[in-house]
Structure formats: C-alpha cells, structure tokens
Short mmCIF file of C-alpha atoms in Angstrom, two decimals:
data_model
loop_
_atom_site.label_atom_id
_atom_site.label_comp_id
_atom_site.label_asym_id
_atom_site.label_seq_id
_atom_site.Cartn_x
_atom_site.Cartn_y
_atom_site.Cartn_z
CA MET A 1 22.13 -9.57 5.16
CA GLY A 2 24.55 -9.80 8.28
CA PHE A 3 28.33 -8.87 8.10
CA GLU A 4 30.36 -10.93 10.19
CA TYR A 5 34.14 -9.70 11.28
CA GLY A 6 36.99 -10.63 12.88
CA LYS A 7 36.92 -10.03 16.62
CA ARG A 8 38.71 -7.54 17.18
CA THR A 9 36.85 -5.68 14.58
CA LYS A 10 33.60 -3.67 16.72
CA VAL A 11 30.71 -3.98 14.43
CA TRP A 12 27.67 -2.18 14.42
CA CYS A 13 25.82 -3.95 12.06
CA CYS A 14 22.60 -5.04 11.37
CA ARG A 15 20.13 -7.73 11.39
CA ASP A 16 18.04 -6.00 13.76
CA MET A 17 18.40 -2.76 11.56
CA MET A 18 16.16 -4.02 8.56
CA GLY A 19 13.18 -3.11 7.03
CA GLY A 20 13.49 -0.12 6.32
CA PHE A 21 12.97 2.76 3.17
CA ASN A 22 14.96 4.70 2.34
CA HIS A 23 14.39 8.03 -0.38
CA TYR A 24 16.70 10.22 -1.46
CA VAL A 25 17.17 13.11 -3.65
CA VAL A 26 19.02 15.83 -4.84
CA VAL A 27 18.06 17.83 -6.16
CA LYS A 28 19.96 21.44 -8.92
CA PHE A 29 17.21 24.07 -8.79
CA LYS A 30 16.61 26.41 -11.62
CA ASP A 31 18.28 29.68 -11.81
CA GLY A 32 16.37 32.08 -9.83
CA VAL A 33 14.17 30.51 -8.42
CA ALA A 34 13.48 31.23 -4.66
CA VAL A 35 15.13 28.70 -2.79
CA GLU A 36 14.46 29.14 0.54
CA GLU A 37 10.42 29.25 -0.36
CA LEU A 38 10.62 26.11 -2.60
CA THR A 39 12.48 24.17 0.82
CA GLU A 40 10.43 25.84 3.53
CA GLY A 41 6.96 24.24 1.67
CA LEU A 42 9.04 20.88 1.04
CA VAL A 43 8.95 20.75 4.94
CA LYS A 44 5.87 21.88 5.62
CA MET A 45 4.26 19.30 3.17
CA VAL A 46 6.56 16.64 4.51
CA SER A 47 6.15 17.26 8.63
CA GLY A 48 2.41 17.02 7.05
CA ILE A 49 2.36 13.21 5.99
CA GLU A 50 2.43 11.15 9.10
CA HIS A 51 4.38 8.34 7.28
CA VAL A 52 7.23 9.58 6.89
CA LYS A 53 9.11 8.57 9.51
CA SER A 54 12.51 10.78 9.23
CA PHE A 55 13.78 14.47 6.92
CA GLN A 56 16.08 15.73 6.89
CA TRP A 57 17.93 17.81 4.70
CA GLY A 58 21.10 20.41 3.57
CA LYS A 59 23.00 22.70 1.02
CA ASP A 60 26.06 21.06 0.57
CA ILE A 61 29.13 23.21 1.53
CA GLY A 62 31.31 20.25 1.13
CA GLY A 63 34.54 20.23 -1.42
CA PRO A 64 35.04 20.65 -5.45
CA ASP A 65 32.16 21.09 -7.28
CA PHE A 66 33.07 17.73 -9.65
CA LEU A 67 31.98 15.80 -6.18
CA ARG A 68 28.80 17.47 -6.72
CA GLN A 69 28.00 17.31 -10.02
CA GLY A 70 26.25 20.91 -10.23
CA PHE A 71 24.17 19.53 -7.19
CA THR A 72 23.48 21.55 -4.82
CA HIS A 73 20.36 20.39 -1.95
CA ALA A 74 20.12 16.90 -0.68
CA PHE A 75 16.57 15.68 0.77
CA LEU A 76 17.02 12.64 3.15
CA MET A 77 14.04 10.81 4.57
CA THR A 78 13.58 7.36 5.48
CA PHE A 79 10.02 5.23 6.20
CA ASN A 80 8.97 2.13 7.68
CA GLY A 81 8.68 0.29 5.08
CA LYS A 82 7.87 -0.09 1.19
CA GLU A 83 4.45 0.60 2.16
CA GLU A 84 5.03 3.50 3.90
CA PHE A 85 6.93 5.13 1.31
CA ASP A 86 4.05 4.30 -1.61
CA ALA A 87 1.33 6.17 0.61
CA PHE A 88 3.59 9.36 0.92
CA GLN A 89 4.25 8.67 -3.16
CA SER A 90 0.05 9.09 -3.86
CA HIS A 91 -0.32 11.20 -1.14
CA PRO A 92 -2.02 14.50 -1.98
CA ASN A 93 -0.18 17.32 -0.42
CA HIS A 94 2.78 14.92 -1.92
CA VAL A 95 1.20 14.54 -5.70
CA GLU A 96 -0.07 19.06 -4.97
CA PHE A 97 3.80 19.81 -3.93
CA SER A 98 5.18 18.20 -6.78
CA LYS A 99 3.35 20.55 -9.15
CA LEU A 100 5.38 23.30 -7.56
CA PHE A 101 8.27 20.94 -7.17
CA SER A 102 8.77 20.13 -10.31
CA PRO A 103 8.71 23.24 -12.34
CA ALA A 104 11.44 24.49 -10.21
CA VAL A 105 14.40 21.69 -10.88
CA GLU A 106 16.53 21.36 -13.53
CA ASN A 107 18.22 17.81 -12.19
CA ILE A 108 17.64 15.18 -10.02
CA LEU A 109 18.75 12.20 -8.41
CA VAL A 110 16.46 9.79 -7.04
CA LEU A 111 17.58 6.46 -4.72
CA ASP A 112 15.24 4.88 -3.58
CA PHE A 113 16.03 1.38 -1.44
CA PRO A 114 15.56 -0.26 1.74
CA PRO A 115 19.25 0.90 4.24
CA THR A 116 21.70 -1.63 5.99
CA ILE A 117 21.57 0.53 8.70
CA VAL A 118 25.71 -0.51 10.08
CA LYS A 119 26.25 2.34 12.86
CA ALA A 120 23.01 4.21 13.68
CA MET B 1 17.28 28.95 10.01
CA GLY B 2 14.09 27.72 12.95
CA PHE B 3 10.86 27.99 10.17
CA GLU B 4 7.42 28.78 11.11
CA TYR B 5 3.75 27.12 10.77
CA GLY B 6 0.19 27.81 11.21
CA LYS B 7 -1.58 25.86 14.02
CA ARG B 8 -2.33 23.12 12.36
CA THR B 9 0.96 21.53 11.67
CA LYS B 10 2.47 19.88 12.78
CA VAL B 11 5.88 21.04 13.07
CA TRP B 12 9.06 19.37 14.58
CA CYS B 13 11.45 21.64 14.70
CA CYS B 14 14.86 22.18 13.84
CA ARG B 15 16.57 24.41 15.94
CA ASP B 16 17.48 22.28 19.11
CA MET B 17 18.72 19.42 16.46
CA MET B 18 21.40 21.19 14.14
CA GLY B 19 24.85 21.02 14.83
CA GLY B 20 25.55 17.71 12.99
CA PHE B 21 27.56 17.26 9.62
CA ASN B 22 26.44 14.59 6.38
CA HIS B 23 28.43 12.99 3.91
CA TYR B 24 26.24 11.49 1.42
CA VAL B 25 28.05 9.82 -1.26
CA VAL B 26 26.22 7.93 -4.25
CA VAL B 27 28.77 6.07 -6.71
CA LYS B 28 27.70 3.67 -9.72
CA PHE B 29 31.07 0.79 -9.79
CA LYS B 30 32.44 -0.22 -13.42
CA ASP B 31 31.48 -2.98 -14.49
CA GLY B 32 33.23 -6.43 -13.45
CA VAL B 33 33.99 -5.03 -9.85
CA ALA B 34 34.14 -7.34 -6.21
CA VAL B 35 30.67 -4.73 -5.56
CA GLU B 36 29.30 -6.52 -2.45
CA GLU B 37 33.84 -7.11 -1.39
CA LEU B 38 34.06 -3.45 -1.25
CA THR B 39 30.86 -2.53 0.50
CA GLU B 40 31.98 -5.19 2.68
CA GLY B 41 35.24 -3.52 3.38
CA LEU B 42 33.69 -0.45 3.46
CA VAL B 43 31.07 -1.87 6.39
CA LYS B 44 34.12 -2.48 8.34
CA MET B 45 36.04 0.62 8.29
CA VAL B 46 33.59 2.95 8.58
CA SER B 47 32.97 0.44 11.76
CA GLY B 48 36.60 1.01 12.96
CA ILE B 49 36.53 4.69 13.16
CA GLU B 50 35.07 6.66 15.83
CA HIS B 51 34.55 9.55 14.44
CA VAL B 52 31.30 8.41 12.17
CA LYS B 53 28.37 9.02 14.07
CA SER B 54 26.29 6.50 11.70
CA PHE B 55 26.90 4.84 8.65
CA GLN B 56 24.01 4.21 5.82
CA TRP B 57 24.43 2.93 2.46
CA GLY B 58 21.59 0.45 0.06
CA LYS B 59 21.01 -0.12 -3.36
CA ASP B 60 18.56 1.73 -5.35
CA ILE B 61 15.25 -0.56 -6.67
CA GLY B 62 13.34 2.49 -7.27
CA GLY B 63 11.87 3.93 -10.72
CA PRO B 64 13.39 4.56 -13.95
CA ASP B 65 16.57 4.91 -14.62
CA PHE B 66 16.11 8.46 -15.98
CA LEU B 67 16.06 9.51 -12.02
CA ARG B 68 18.95 7.74 -10.60
CA GLN B 69 21.08 8.63 -13.46
CA GLY B 70 22.69 5.60 -13.95
CA PHE B 71 23.73 5.29 -10.17
CA THR B 72 23.04 3.04 -8.05
CA HIS B 73 24.57 2.45 -4.25
CA ALA B 74 23.79 5.51 -1.47
CA PHE B 75 25.92 5.64 0.95
CA LEU B 76 25.03 8.54 3.97
CA MET B 77 27.63 9.04 7.16
CA THR B 78 26.55 11.61 9.27
CA PHE B 79 28.71 13.16 11.91
CA ASN B 80 28.84 15.23 15.29
CA GLY B 81 30.51 18.14 12.86
CA LYS B 82 33.09 19.34 10.70
CA GLU B 83 36.05 18.84 12.77
CA GLU B 84 34.46 14.93 13.04
CA PHE B 85 34.29 14.68 9.47
CA ASP B 86 37.21 16.56 8.74
CA ALA B 87 39.37 13.87 11.41
CA PHE B 88 37.58 10.76 9.32
CA GLN B 89 38.59 12.19 5.73
CA SER B 90 42.37 11.92 6.73
CA HIS B 91 41.75 8.63 8.95
CA PRO B 92 44.82 6.68 7.82
CA ASN B 93 42.52 3.92 7.22
CA HIS B 94 39.54 5.87 5.53
CA VAL B 95 42.48 7.32 2.92
CA GLU B 96 44.11 3.81 2.60
CA PHE B 97 40.26 1.90 1.49
CA SER B 98 40.14 4.39 -0.65
CA LYS B 99 42.74 3.25 -3.11
CA LEU B 100 40.78 0.14 -3.19
CA PHE B 101 37.66 2.00 -3.49
CA SER B 102 38.52 5.02 -6.11
CA PRO B 103 39.79 2.53 -8.59
CA ALA B 104 36.48 0.57 -8.52
CA VAL B 105 34.46 3.77 -9.17
CA GLU B 106 32.67 5.29 -12.10
CA ASN B 107 30.89 7.64 -11.61
CA ILE B 108 30.71 9.20 -8.05
CA LEU B 109 28.22 12.28 -7.03
CA VAL B 110 29.13 13.79 -3.11
CA LEU B 111 27.64 16.48 -1.24
CA ASP B 112 28.35 17.16 2.47
CA PHE B 113 26.08 19.74 4.01
CA PRO B 114 25.15 20.11 8.13
CA PRO B 115 21.55 19.19 8.14
CA THR B 116 18.83 20.25 8.75
CA ILE B 117 16.72 17.50 11.44
CA VAL B 118 12.96 18.28 10.79
CA LYS B 119 11.49 14.64 11.36
CA ALA B 120 14.22 12.98 13.33
#
C-alpha cells in the first residue's frame, strides 16, 4: 500500500505497519441467551490462547437500529499474521467454546483481513 | 466491568483500560464504484481530523460469503471518548466527505461502543 498525499496533509502511514491479521465478528444473540456469561466465557477462552495479539469487544450504544441492522455486539481480535489466526481457529479451546457460542447466535457477520493501519 | 478468573488463567484485564469509544463500520460498495479512490479519500479525511485516535481498515479475504453477508470492507476508528467521536461526526471535513461516500455505499453496518479491552 503506502498512500501519499499533499504536503499539507499530516499522514500517519502505512508501509511499516502492515503485516497483521484482523478477525472482526459482529453478533446478534438469540433471545433468552445469557449474554454476559457467554462473553465472560469468550474473554476467558481468548485470554488463554497466546496466538491472539489483541482483543476488545463491546455492545453497541450507537444510533438508530437501521445502522446496526439488529446486531448488538462487536468482537475485535488481531493477530501477528494469518498463521497465528489459523492457529487460533483450530485451537482446541476455541473449537470447544464454539460449541457453546454458535447455538446462542441468531446472526453473525465475520470479516477477516490484513489491516492497513493508518493511525495507530 | 473487571472480570476475575481462576488462578491458572492468564488475564489481561480491564478496569484501567476502559474509557475509549469505537466506531466500527462495515461496507459493501455499489458495483462500479472506484473503491480505491474512495478509501484513499477516507484515509486522507480521517488523517486530517485530530479527534480520531486510531484508524485501521481492510478488505475481507476470509472464508465463505455467508459469514461476511456480502460486505467487503471494514473500517475501525477509535476515540478517547464519546465526545471526541461526536466531534469527528460533526467535523466539516467528515460531513463533506460523507457526501461522496454515502452514494457509493450499497449496504452499511455501524456499531458504536465503549470497548472492553481484554488484550491490548
């Protein structure tokens, strides 16, 4: 990548900040699901897997529902690379937790991508 | 917040790492849109607004389409707090850029949330 702009534009960029891999998940849980227990379990699972570089999550408190399309929770994980992500995906603790998580999900959206980090 | 786990679980947690605000946007662009130009413009716009603490984005290279539901691009901005986010939202450069961006969008999903940072 490596964008270049006019001299007057302050640029935080890119070339040296590529290389990671992001796994961003957005979820709507089924009615009646114990969401707090589930997210605590997720935090515990992710915390215990060293392949995960960073992890943050949150519940939408934003604007109108048409912008979130019914989704409520976002889970953002980063990895040092695709290999680390693959190792996380196939980690026994992850596979085991998915058996709890998947049945609780009404809708899920996943984007996996090597990020361009513009501002860090 | 502040989760607590058993002694054997390594925990990166939470209490001191709250307080920010995340703006997570997922987009599918209309056919024929010059996506690269548009993302370059977005990078330029965001880079010029000091209220934005961090910004990264990417194009999904993940698994099957049912998991991304037709969406292709993810944009994640973080702010030091809701006030900074509000200042970004109403910033003239953002408002101006939205006039270019919005007509190019076929579908958009937005989640705004104070993150719980589990691993940084």
